[in-house]
Structures are given as structure tokens and as C-alpha cells.
């Protein structure tokens, strides 16, 4: 059985949980509360050299890291209930949305940014300000991108990883800071439809055993 | 007449450099279209039509399809032009190669992107950009050095050039050139980098080999 190291408030963990659920794969869950720096142990460093979440350890003890890479592995190894189109151009389209969220929205939520700014400036910003800036900018971009491709989901009526990544990003930002994403009608339509999928709903941070408000 | 591949790139952009390397490795010819990030011709309407987020790189295919996001672009190229393969076939190996790329793509490069530097400048004018980026990069380079201990040969993964090398070389170069990274502190990465940088496909993709180099 796989072991997933993650945390309730980690959108990256939520992405992997969603795909594990969707492919009916069982796993043990080990919670590492990053607000308490529980991932900053030597033991976890052996699993993930950068000590970030999530990691997925296989039964054979292979350490898989980085949510996009983990999810691609699950898609490669378990073709059932696929979330990635086979056609190279469609596959590219799905990946470009996932990569955008993974590298142009989520990383900019890291507390090191607002901590650094506040150490350098009299004008202070809050972590919420920082999340707001990057989420609004990024979600607007995605909203524009999917205008011409969406049906129920980002790409027609077929659920893909793009929907998983979009859902996890919106859900985690909303759970934490209650941002109003309603102006982004395309994205919020996808979110509403994706939430009807039980495996997506079940992977939400609020249902995780380690969730605290 | 067949349209050529068009690459919208900035000479110093490490994300553009990744795609330039991959195109060279795949022996794909392309037209180079320079986008000036600093002078803001990137902001021009023309480029906005191509890439609404106004970032580089963009790759325009022969049929006019526009590709963005360097990781997604290179994976697409690997699918449709499989030789030479930049990603292994085995799922576990693929996951390791992809993980290395993502450690850079989402774990390192975002902190040196012009957008974040401008945002910090707007709130904390005159802050030390190099210090800001160096702190983040140092932690990540240490992690990369640890990661490659179990994967490297001449290159990041054994003796075969892979997409991981397309990500490593530009990140090392920008780290050394702009953010005071001392490669001597990462001897394995240094050895891999030295094996890669003079390969023609990598050399030709360097910032100082591009038409818009200043």
C-alpha cells in the first residue's frame, strides 16, 4: 500500500489524494502539519530533500515527490479512470493548466515571501494579501484560457487533471481565506461541476482527519 | 509552404532556455522571436494575443497552435518527436525525472521570476533582490545536490541526456550569473553542469548565443 505524506491544508496533497481516490488506490496517510513545521525532520528529509509536501512512498520503499510528478506516475501506472487525454495536443492543454497552477500560483503562496517583505519594509502585508494577489491574477488567467475549451469541465465534458488542479486551488484558497472567486464564471462553473464527483469532494482538506480551522 | 516552428523567447529567460535546449536536442528548427522582458515590449498587444499572461516562452506550431509553460511544451515535444527520448519509459524513472524538473520549475524558478521581484519592489523599494533570491535558491540547490546523488552519471540521470538536464543548466547558469550561487558548494551538480554546458545543443541555447543577447 502507498503511504502519502501530506497535510489537510496543502492543496498539493489534495491533488494527489483526489487522483488516488479516483483510481481506487488505497493508501496510508501520514499527516505533517507544516504550520508546526512537522515536515522539517531528518526522517522526512530522506523522503523529500526539500522537505515540502506531499510525498508518496511506494510499497517497495521508493520515494516519489512533487505532486505533478506523482500524479503523472499514477496516470502512467494505472490507466484505469484516466484523467489525462491520450492525444498529444489535448494532453498538452491539460498539462499547461496544471503546470500554470503548480508553478505560477501555488508557489507564490509560500510564507517566506510576506515574511521577507515585512522584514524589509515599513509597509506590512499579510499572508492573506499575498494569497489574494497571486490567486486573483492566476485564476483570471485560467478563466480566460478555458473560455474557448470548457463544457462542464475545463475541456469539454471530460473530467481531466486540469479540473482537479483548478478545484484544489480554489478549494484550498477559499477554505483558508474565503476569497470571492465569483467574477471568474468559467472557473467557478468548473468547480461547481467538479465538486459533484465524489472522489474530488472526498479529497477536500476539510474532510481530512488532520483538518483544523 | 510549410510554416516553421516559432519560439518567442528572451535571451536571459531560463524558462526560454529550457525550451531552446529541448528543440536543439530534438533537432527541430525554429524561428526565434525576441521578446524584451525588461523594456516591456512583452506588454505589446501583439504578444498578449499569443500569450495572455505575457510570459516567455511560447512555442507556435506549424499549424498555428500556441504552446506555453516550458514543462508542458517539452513533454509535448517528447510525445510527437520521440527521438531522442527526453523522458524514460519506466513509470518510476519518469516520476524521478519529472520530480527533478518540478523541484526547479515550481520550487526554484518562481522566486526569481520578474513578476515576484517587481511585486516585492513595489512594497519594499530598493530591497536586495540578489539576497532575496539567493536565500531561496540556496536551500533548493542543496536539495538538488542531495537528489542527484542516487541518479547521476555524466548527466542528471545516468549517461543519457534528459529533460532534467534541460532544466538544470538554465537554473545553474542564472543562479551563478545573477544570484551569487557558488557552484563549488554543489560538486555533483557542478560536474553534471560541466559535462552538459559544452554539448552543442546546450551551448547554442545559451543566452549569449541568442540573437537578442545584450
PDB file of C-alpha atoms in Angstrom, chain B residues 25-204:
ATOM      1  CA  UNK B  25      18.155  18.110 -28.775  1.00  0.00           C
ATOM      2  CA  UNK B  26      15.211  17.136 -30.958  1.00  0.00           C
ATOM      3  CA  UNK B  27      16.953  18.753 -33.950  1.00  0.00           C
ATOM      4  CA  UNK B  28      13.911  20.933 -34.607  1.00  0.00           C
ATOM      5  CA  UNK B  29      14.498  24.146 -36.494  1.00  0.00           C
ATOM      6  CA  UNK B  30      12.648  27.222 -35.349  1.00  0.00           C
ATOM      7  CA  UNK B  31      12.312  30.950 -35.940  1.00  0.00           C
ATOM      8  CA  UNK B  32      13.493  32.993 -32.987  1.00  0.00           C
ATOM      9  CA  UNK B  33      11.225  35.868 -31.990  1.00  0.00           C
ATOM     10  CA  UNK B  34      12.768  38.054 -29.318  1.00  0.00           C
ATOM     11  CA  UNK B  35      10.529  39.347 -26.566  1.00  0.00           C
ATOM     12  CA  UNK B  36      12.120  42.013 -24.416  1.00  0.00           C
ATOM     13  CA  UNK B  37      11.084  41.392 -20.806  1.00  0.00           C
ATOM     14  CA  UNK B  38      12.795  44.453 -19.373  1.00  0.00           C
ATOM     15  CA  UNK B  39      11.788  47.015 -21.963  1.00  0.00           C
ATOM     16  CA  UNK B  40       8.278  45.708 -21.752  1.00  0.00           C
ATOM     17  CA  UNK B  41       7.714  45.097 -25.446  1.00  0.00           C
ATOM     18  CA  UNK B  42       6.418  41.961 -23.889  1.00  0.00           C
ATOM     19  CA  UNK B  43       3.463  44.096 -22.928  1.00  0.00           C
ATOM     20  CA  UNK B  44       2.589  44.873 -26.512  1.00  0.00           C
ATOM     21  CA  UNK B  45      -0.829  43.843 -27.748  1.00  0.00           C
ATOM     22  CA  UNK B  46       0.687  41.569 -30.332  1.00  0.00           C
ATOM     23  CA  UNK B  47       2.342  39.401 -27.761  1.00  0.00           C
ATOM     24  CA  UNK B  48      -0.695  39.474 -25.480  1.00  0.00           C
ATOM     25  CA  UNK B  49      -2.679  37.773 -28.236  1.00  0.00           C
ATOM     26  CA  UNK B  50      -0.137  34.997 -28.249  1.00  0.00           C
ATOM     27  CA  UNK B  51       0.363  34.669 -24.515  1.00  0.00           C
ATOM     28  CA  UNK B  52      -2.286  36.407 -22.390  1.00  0.00           C
ATOM     29  CA  UNK B  53      -0.148  36.060 -19.298  1.00  0.00           C
ATOM     30  CA  UNK B  54       2.648  37.832 -21.202  1.00  0.00           C
ATOM     31  CA  UNK B  55       5.348  35.413 -20.230  1.00  0.00           C
ATOM     32  CA  UNK B  56       8.003  33.571 -22.124  1.00  0.00           C
ATOM     33  CA  UNK B  57       8.465  31.158 -23.680  1.00  0.00           C
ATOM     34  CA  UNK B  58       5.719  30.469 -26.205  1.00  0.00           C
ATOM     35  CA  UNK B  59       6.099  27.951 -28.986  1.00  0.00           C
ATOM     36  CA  UNK B  60       3.894  28.286 -32.036  1.00  0.00           C
ATOM     37  CA  UNK B  61       3.452  25.099 -34.010  1.00  0.00           C
ATOM     38  CA  UNK B  62       3.309  24.868 -37.784  1.00  0.00           C
ATOM     39  CA  UNK B  63      -0.496  24.793 -37.647  1.00  0.00           C
ATOM     40  CA  UNK B  64      -0.600  27.953 -35.529  1.00  0.00           C
ATOM     41  CA  UNK B  65      -1.293  26.244 -32.181  1.00  0.00           C
ATOM     42  CA  UNK B  66       0.240  28.217 -29.317  1.00  0.00           C
ATOM     43  CA  UNK B  67       2.041  26.337 -26.545  1.00  0.00           C
ATOM     44  CA  UNK B  68       3.083  27.829 -23.209  1.00  0.00           C
ATOM     45  CA  UNK B  69       4.586  26.502 -19.947  1.00  0.00           C
ATOM     46  CA  UNK B  70       8.056  25.103 -20.559  1.00  0.00           C
ATOM     47  CA  UNK B  71       7.406  21.754 -18.855  1.00  0.00           C
ATOM     48  CA  UNK B  72       4.214  21.148 -20.848  1.00  0.00           C
ATOM     49  CA  UNK B  73       5.909  22.277 -24.077  1.00  0.00           C
ATOM     50  CA  UNK B  74       8.849  19.909 -23.666  1.00  0.00           C
ATOM     51  CA  UNK B  75       6.624  16.971 -22.708  1.00  0.00           C
ATOM     52  CA  UNK B  76       4.554  17.659 -25.829  1.00  0.00           C
ATOM     53  CA  UNK B  77       7.690  17.731 -27.996  1.00  0.00           C
ATOM     54  CA  UNK B  78       8.767  14.432 -26.458  1.00  0.00           C
ATOM     55  CA  UNK B  79       5.414  12.883 -27.382  1.00  0.00           C
ATOM     56  CA  UNK B  80       5.358  13.977 -31.014  1.00  0.00           C
ATOM     57  CA  UNK B  81       9.113  13.885 -31.743  1.00  0.00           C
ATOM     58  CA  UNK B  82      10.209  10.879 -29.708  1.00  0.00           C
ATOM     59  CA  UNK B  83      13.847  10.802 -30.827  1.00  0.00           C
ATOM     60  CA  UNK B  84      15.926  11.249 -28.837  1.00  0.00           C
ATOM     61  CA  UNK B  85      13.739  10.477 -25.800  1.00  0.00           C
ATOM     62  CA  UNK B  86      13.928  13.081 -23.063  1.00  0.00           C
ATOM     63  CA  UNK B  87      11.770  11.113 -20.623  1.00  0.00           C
ATOM     64  CA  UNK B  88      12.341   7.422 -19.776  1.00  0.00           C
ATOM     65  CA  UNK B  89       9.593   4.868 -20.366  1.00  0.00           C
ATOM     66  CA  UNK B  90       9.527   3.239 -16.929  1.00  0.00           C
ATOM     67  CA  UNK B  91       6.902   4.954 -14.691  1.00  0.00           C
ATOM     68  CA  UNK B  92       9.158   5.177 -11.619  1.00  0.00           C
ATOM     69  CA  UNK B  93      12.079   6.605 -13.603  1.00  0.00           C
ATOM     70  CA  UNK B  94       9.754   9.023 -15.352  1.00  0.00           C
ATOM     71  CA  UNK B  95       8.473  10.151 -11.970  1.00  0.00           C
ATOM     72  CA  UNK B  96      12.004  10.794 -10.733  1.00  0.00           C
ATOM     73  CA  UNK B  97      12.944  12.767 -13.831  1.00  0.00           C
ATOM     74  CA  UNK B  98       9.747  14.790 -13.633  1.00  0.00           C
ATOM     75  CA  UNK B  99      10.252  15.365  -9.906  1.00  0.00           C
ATOM     76  CA  UNK B 100      13.685  16.838 -10.556  1.00  0.00           C
ATOM     77  CA  UNK B 101      12.216  19.175 -13.164  1.00  0.00           C
ATOM     78  CA  UNK B 102       9.437  20.260 -10.813  1.00  0.00           C
ATOM     79  CA  UNK B 103      11.876  20.914  -7.980  1.00  0.00           C
ATOM     80  CA  UNK B 104      13.230  23.565 -10.330  1.00  0.00           C
ATOM     81  CA  UNK B 105      10.056  24.555 -12.177  1.00  0.00           C
ATOM     82  CA  UNK B 106       7.865  25.166  -9.155  1.00  0.00           C
ATOM     83  CA  UNK B 107      10.346  25.034  -6.303  1.00  0.00           C
ATOM     84  CA  UNK B 108      13.080  27.356  -7.504  1.00  0.00           C
ATOM     85  CA  UNK B 109      12.402  29.408 -10.582  1.00  0.00           C
ATOM     86  CA  UNK B 110       9.216  31.129  -9.324  1.00  0.00           C
ATOM     87  CA  UNK B 111      11.257  33.007  -6.737  1.00  0.00           C
ATOM     88  CA  UNK B 112      13.444  34.648  -9.365  1.00  0.00           C
ATOM     89  CA  UNK B 113      10.695  35.401 -11.836  1.00  0.00           C
ATOM     90  CA  UNK B 114      10.421  39.061 -12.807  1.00  0.00           C
ATOM     91  CA  UNK B 115       6.838  39.219 -11.531  1.00  0.00           C
ATOM     92  CA  UNK B 116       7.716  38.393  -7.954  1.00  0.00           C
ATOM     93  CA  UNK B 117      10.760  40.638  -7.965  1.00  0.00           C
ATOM     94  CA  UNK B 118       8.607  43.535  -9.192  1.00  0.00           C
ATOM     95  CA  UNK B 119       5.948  42.819  -6.571  1.00  0.00           C
ATOM     96  CA  UNK B 120       8.453  42.849  -3.747  1.00  0.00           C
ATOM     97  CA  UNK B 121       9.997  46.038  -5.178  1.00  0.00           C
ATOM     98  CA  UNK B 122       6.582  47.718  -5.210  1.00  0.00           C
ATOM     99  CA  UNK B 123       6.181  47.168  -1.471  1.00  0.00           C
ATOM    100  CA  UNK B 124       9.798  47.209  -0.292  1.00  0.00           C
ATOM    101  CA  UNK B 125      11.566  49.537  -2.738  1.00  0.00           C
ATOM    102  CA  UNK B 126      15.308  49.093  -3.051  1.00  0.00           C
ATOM    103  CA  UNK B 127      15.359  45.681  -1.385  1.00  0.00           C
ATOM    104  CA  UNK B 128      18.259  43.378  -2.148  1.00  0.00           C
ATOM    105  CA  UNK B 129      16.953  41.189  -4.975  1.00  0.00           C
ATOM    106  CA  UNK B 130      20.045  39.047  -5.011  1.00  0.00           C
ATOM    107  CA  UNK B 131      19.752  38.305  -1.300  1.00  0.00           C
ATOM    108  CA  UNK B 132      16.060  37.501  -1.618  1.00  0.00           C
ATOM    109  CA  UNK B 133      16.563  35.018  -4.435  1.00  0.00           C
ATOM    110  CA  UNK B 134      19.829  33.616  -3.117  1.00  0.00           C
ATOM    111  CA  UNK B 135      18.221  32.544   0.170  1.00  0.00           C
ATOM    112  CA  UNK B 136      15.573  30.555  -1.615  1.00  0.00           C
ATOM    113  CA  UNK B 137      17.884  29.129  -4.260  1.00  0.00           C
ATOM    114  CA  UNK B 138      20.494  28.000  -1.730  1.00  0.00           C
ATOM    115  CA  UNK B 139      18.035  25.748   0.075  1.00  0.00           C
ATOM    116  CA  UNK B 140      16.906  24.319  -3.227  1.00  0.00           C
ATOM    117  CA  UNK B 141      20.371  23.749  -4.663  1.00  0.00           C
ATOM    118  CA  UNK B 142      21.220  21.787  -1.518  1.00  0.00           C
ATOM    119  CA  UNK B 143      18.146  19.657  -2.136  1.00  0.00           C
ATOM    120  CA  UNK B 144      19.071  19.114  -5.798  1.00  0.00           C
ATOM    121  CA  UNK B 145      22.614  18.122  -4.822  1.00  0.00           C
ATOM    122  CA  UNK B 146      21.159  15.528  -2.448  1.00  0.00           C
ATOM    123  CA  UNK B 147      18.655  14.318  -5.035  1.00  0.00           C
ATOM    124  CA  UNK B 148      21.215  13.647  -7.773  1.00  0.00           C
ATOM    125  CA  UNK B 149      23.435  11.500  -5.549  1.00  0.00           C
ATOM    126  CA  UNK B 150      21.311   8.469  -6.431  1.00  0.00           C
ATOM    127  CA  UNK B 151      20.530   9.363 -10.024  1.00  0.00           C
ATOM    128  CA  UNK B 152      23.527  10.896 -11.725  1.00  0.00           C
ATOM    129  CA  UNK B 153      26.095   9.596 -14.166  1.00  0.00           C
ATOM    130  CA  UNK B 154      27.687  12.038 -16.590  1.00  0.00           C
ATOM    131  CA  UNK B 155      24.344  13.810 -16.575  1.00  0.00           C
ATOM    132  CA  UNK B 156      21.481  14.248 -14.111  1.00  0.00           C
ATOM    133  CA  UNK B 157      20.129  10.786 -14.843  1.00  0.00           C
ATOM    134  CA  UNK B 158      22.854   8.340 -15.796  1.00  0.00           C
ATOM    135  CA  UNK B 159      24.671   8.917 -19.032  1.00  0.00           C
ATOM    136  CA  UNK B 160      21.653   9.877 -21.091  1.00  0.00           C
ATOM    137  CA  UNK B 161      20.615  13.497 -21.564  1.00  0.00           C
ATOM    138  CA  UNK B 162      17.054  14.024 -20.366  1.00  0.00           C
ATOM    139  CA  UNK B 163      14.534  16.797 -19.762  1.00  0.00           C
ATOM    140  CA  UNK B 164      16.097  17.130 -16.297  1.00  0.00           C
ATOM    141  CA  UNK B 165      19.254  18.484 -17.915  1.00  0.00           C
ATOM    142  CA  UNK B 166      17.153  20.999 -19.894  1.00  0.00           C
ATOM    143  CA  UNK B 167      16.003  22.339 -16.520  1.00  0.00           C
ATOM    144  CA  UNK B 168      19.279  22.078 -14.619  1.00  0.00           C
ATOM    145  CA  UNK B 169      21.561  24.008 -16.950  1.00  0.00           C
ATOM    146  CA  UNK B 170      19.499  27.227 -17.171  1.00  0.00           C
ATOM    147  CA  UNK B 171      18.846  27.189 -13.421  1.00  0.00           C
ATOM    148  CA  UNK B 172      22.540  26.787 -12.617  1.00  0.00           C
ATOM    149  CA  UNK B 173      23.501  29.452 -15.117  1.00  0.00           C
ATOM    150  CA  UNK B 174      21.065  32.021 -13.777  1.00  0.00           C
ATOM    151  CA  UNK B 175      21.993  31.133 -10.209  1.00  0.00           C
ATOM    152  CA  UNK B 176      25.686  31.697 -10.863  1.00  0.00           C
ATOM    153  CA  UNK B 177      25.324  34.677 -13.166  1.00  0.00           C
ATOM    154  CA  UNK B 178      22.706  36.653 -11.258  1.00  0.00           C
ATOM    155  CA  UNK B 179      22.177  35.365  -7.737  1.00  0.00           C
ATOM    156  CA  UNK B 180      25.608  34.647  -6.283  1.00  0.00           C
ATOM    157  CA  UNK B 181      25.289  30.878  -6.236  1.00  0.00           C
ATOM    158  CA  UNK B 182      28.691  29.247  -5.767  1.00  0.00           C
ATOM    159  CA  UNK B 183      28.663  26.012  -7.720  1.00  0.00           C
ATOM    160  CA  UNK B 184      31.723  24.725  -5.831  1.00  0.00           C
ATOM    161  CA  UNK B 185      29.352  24.098  -2.914  1.00  0.00           C
ATOM    162  CA  UNK B 186      27.479  21.551  -5.042  1.00  0.00           C
ATOM    163  CA  UNK B 187      30.197  19.333  -6.520  1.00  0.00           C
ATOM    164  CA  UNK B 188      27.929  16.774  -8.172  1.00  0.00           C
ATOM    165  CA  UNK B 189      25.770  19.440  -9.808  1.00  0.00           C
ATOM    166  CA  UNK B 190      28.972  21.187 -10.891  1.00  0.00           C
ATOM    167  CA  UNK B 191      30.276  18.037 -12.548  1.00  0.00           C
ATOM    168  CA  UNK B 192      26.971  17.418 -14.348  1.00  0.00           C
ATOM    169  CA  UNK B 193      26.788  21.057 -15.448  1.00  0.00           C
ATOM    170  CA  UNK B 194      30.326  20.966 -16.809  1.00  0.00           C
ATOM    171  CA  UNK B 195      29.536  17.807 -18.783  1.00  0.00           C
ATOM    172  CA  UNK B 196      26.456  19.433 -20.304  1.00  0.00           C
ATOM    173  CA  UNK B 197      27.311  23.047 -20.994  1.00  0.00           C
ATOM    174  CA  UNK B 198      29.652  22.460 -23.906  1.00  0.00           C
ATOM    175  CA  UNK B 199      27.429  19.969 -25.702  1.00  0.00           C
ATOM    176  CA  UNK B 200      26.434  21.810 -28.903  1.00  0.00           C
ATOM    177  CA  UNK B 201      22.694  21.599 -28.168  1.00  0.00           C
ATOM    178  CA  UNK B 202      23.240  23.258 -24.785  1.00  0.00           C
ATOM    179  CA  UNK B 203      25.862  25.731 -25.937  1.00  0.00           C
ATOM    180  CA  UNK B 204      23.700  27.012 -28.782  1.00  0.00           C
TER     181      UNK B 204
END
